[in-house]
């Protein structure tokens, strides 16, 4: 965007500066959702276009517009929010003519004292000094008020600088009529802001209030009483709260931005400004919940597993701020108290990182349609609930601390239809929000949804019967594919040759085109292979009906997967889109062919197993795909070794997903058929974003350095996601690069720019705010043991691949030893016998032991190589909640379900039995137990299980008549049956994959799988939990 564009803001010359409109969008889930809501939702009806105020004709965008503009508001307009810097402590909830004074920041000792602050009467009269405190760093006054939002974001403007070759330059593509223009890249060169951020932050930022037991604690104010003078201001314009006039500016010598310069706003204020509260310095001085401060001797306390699902810790922020914070299901940090320095982080021996589920299905999501997306001019952060408003016209970035202007459009709040309350805009009230992106965020027209299916039709593939299930599921869901009238679809099949299908309008039936030269694949009739779904639906349906039968007589056993993928890539390059490839064996001919590397006898060894790809073909092709906005999802349905370590790269680097159906066979393994059908339905119909990029920003001083998940890191911190789906999770590691001195809080923001299936460019933004602490004890207090475990699991996958599995296992154990040693030596004042852990980390050894026993990292001969690799793929790609479930399953007793404490959802009663420890000790022979391990469930029925359960729930006359391979519960007309089925269905509904249910008894061959998940018990190759604790204790006490 040329610089000049900044000056030609829409509305700049007109009288209706607010052209924003807001949509309140309710995105309902389709049964696969997670039912979470974003906090702080608003439900007002919002007009699409509203005049700002009657006197808009008096606007002057040119000079010192602010004063006259505000004067024009008349007495009817109210400033509802105190400027940032004002405390909205509990007293502010009352409308009081004498606003409560703020307690000073306890950090104020750290601020160089300044003669210009705290002097009553020093404030110039209202209005005339509105712009007091402008500094050279600020934008010149008199300039456009809404310039900055029109700078194209850095998100879409990074040049494509992948290490990949850009194939578009060497191929000639034919674009189907109506398709988007062919471009090598839609990324345009970025515009770098040269502002020196460092100079902006050398001043004190803002305080915040810690809470005590999550109740607001107000501290007596040592502020001189005379400061209250002049604070009793009117409640409406033109009188301004005097605090506005004294807003300090970055870099202003001697200025203090202490909260004391501000005072309470004239009205009850539901949202405390972040910059307003005092900081207590250390939580250790406060009476937190006693539980959280407790040290636990793990060797003595056996019952540490909560009976309800473990919740994410609540960051220790003022409750009014925390109320606005991001939902932990979307954005979570391993340490909810951020250590102030890297030295402190090093001492804690805990990993610092973020876990994200950025595109999660949400039941409600505020969507903003605005011509102006307000972002920091320096660091491009989106305005969010944790910025501070210095006054109505300026806001301070919470990531780089630059002071930015509030654009004119932003002055109007379309939710309340009130002018002059930018702080109440939905962007400042919601930590999760989605923007409809204006045209600056596009370099080409948003791509249409394009879906290409690539099917293995070798003899082996046809034998599994998968094509029947896939074709039928696709046929059933064709109308539910996300998209619009531009949606395109195409099909390729392959064995030793590649088959294309012309679906050209006017044909009476699909035409198959066979290309046998797999050395140099060319695309025959490219314009007829990807066709408009709506216009050619009959031909497409025709093809899907005949496809399963077309190859039944084929004896071709070879698999030319590599050439087929090359063809798919060529076909998709002009538009981008999604390739779904179904593969059933090791690719054997053409580029990308592979050889078996699995040696069954060596499976036991943690060393020398083949976790690394044997060829870089799939990674290179994936990077080419990524460059052309194409993602590849791999469905591997195989009974034999297929080298997933190599094949998986095609999805990993193109931001696709891997699905694995081990030993899929429609007759021999019928339970897999249902799983594939259910998961494929979810896959086909779930939300999808195209040509996406994600950037994660954090407060200056913190640094993000390692990314986990399926994507390609395009520039240092820009993740390229040709497709984004609601079921993918990501993780990043961070370090503290510069001391966070004087920063009571830090923030993190992820921004995901994508094209919706309807062809809209959208940006989904999540912002999280966390406190900074200075003591080791506080760091431990805020530890999020699930997030830590999740991040360690991701790191362990990397370590397994780059070093060895045994290395990774050692590192996991050392993480426990090191952190508990540090806690013992640096935090505990009295050395006690036993193994002491902070309450927050009481489950850490158990979770790490669970990781060691998990399929990705376990030793022993039980696990096949592809299965291990697949589990590693899941670790990298699953949202934290599912990663935890597959690591440490939930165990419930289910033969005595009651309605006590049950949930009531849509007239269904969902029992909530307590979670039990994973030990056979907890099993009773007269009970039945459900183990929920995420993608699989086991129901173990004891020998002496009550006759009632056996007949009323299992529908069989006796224990001995329970079938060997029972995988379904009959729907019986009994209360017991209804409860049990309701519970299992409810568990299944909350995840995007379909867990198979195995009903087992003592004699079942699957009993060993069930017992393998009994994390607390000893297995043939792994320690019991108690033995593990003893081992840790021994190391800690060394
Ligand atoms: Zn900034």
PDB file of C-alpha atoms and ligand atoms in Angstrom, residues 197 376-381 395 397-402 404, ligand 1:
ATOM      1  CA  UNK A 197      10.173   0.509  19.485  1.00  0.00           C
ATOM      2  CA  UNK A 376      -0.921  -0.441  16.300  1.00  0.00           C
ATOM      3  CA  UNK A 377       1.115   1.544  13.864  1.00  0.00           C
ATOM      4  CA  UNK A 378       4.345   0.091  15.168  1.00  0.00           C
ATOM      5  CA  UNK A 379       3.783  -3.585  15.735  1.00  0.00           C
ATOM      6  CA  UNK A 380       0.478  -4.154  13.937  1.00  0.00           C
ATOM      7  CA  UNK A 381      -1.256  -5.499  17.015  1.00  0.00           C
ATOM      8  CA  UNK A 395      -4.686   4.351  22.881  1.00  0.00           C
ATOM      9  CA  UNK A 397      -0.510  -0.600  22.477  1.00  0.00           C
ATOM     10  CA  UNK A 398      -0.149  -3.337  25.072  1.00  0.00           C
ATOM     11  CA  UNK A 399       2.513  -5.138  23.075  1.00  0.00           C
ATOM     12  CA  UNK A 400       4.952  -2.407  22.078  1.00  0.00           C
ATOM     13  CA  UNK A 401       3.562   0.516  24.128  1.00  0.00           C
ATOM     14  CA  UNK A 402       3.313   2.865  21.236  1.00  0.00           C
ATOM     15  CA  UNK A 404      -1.726   5.400  18.641  1.00  0.00           C
TER      16      UNK A 404
HETATM   17 ZN1  LIG B   1       2.209  -1.980  19.174  1.00  0.00          ZN
END
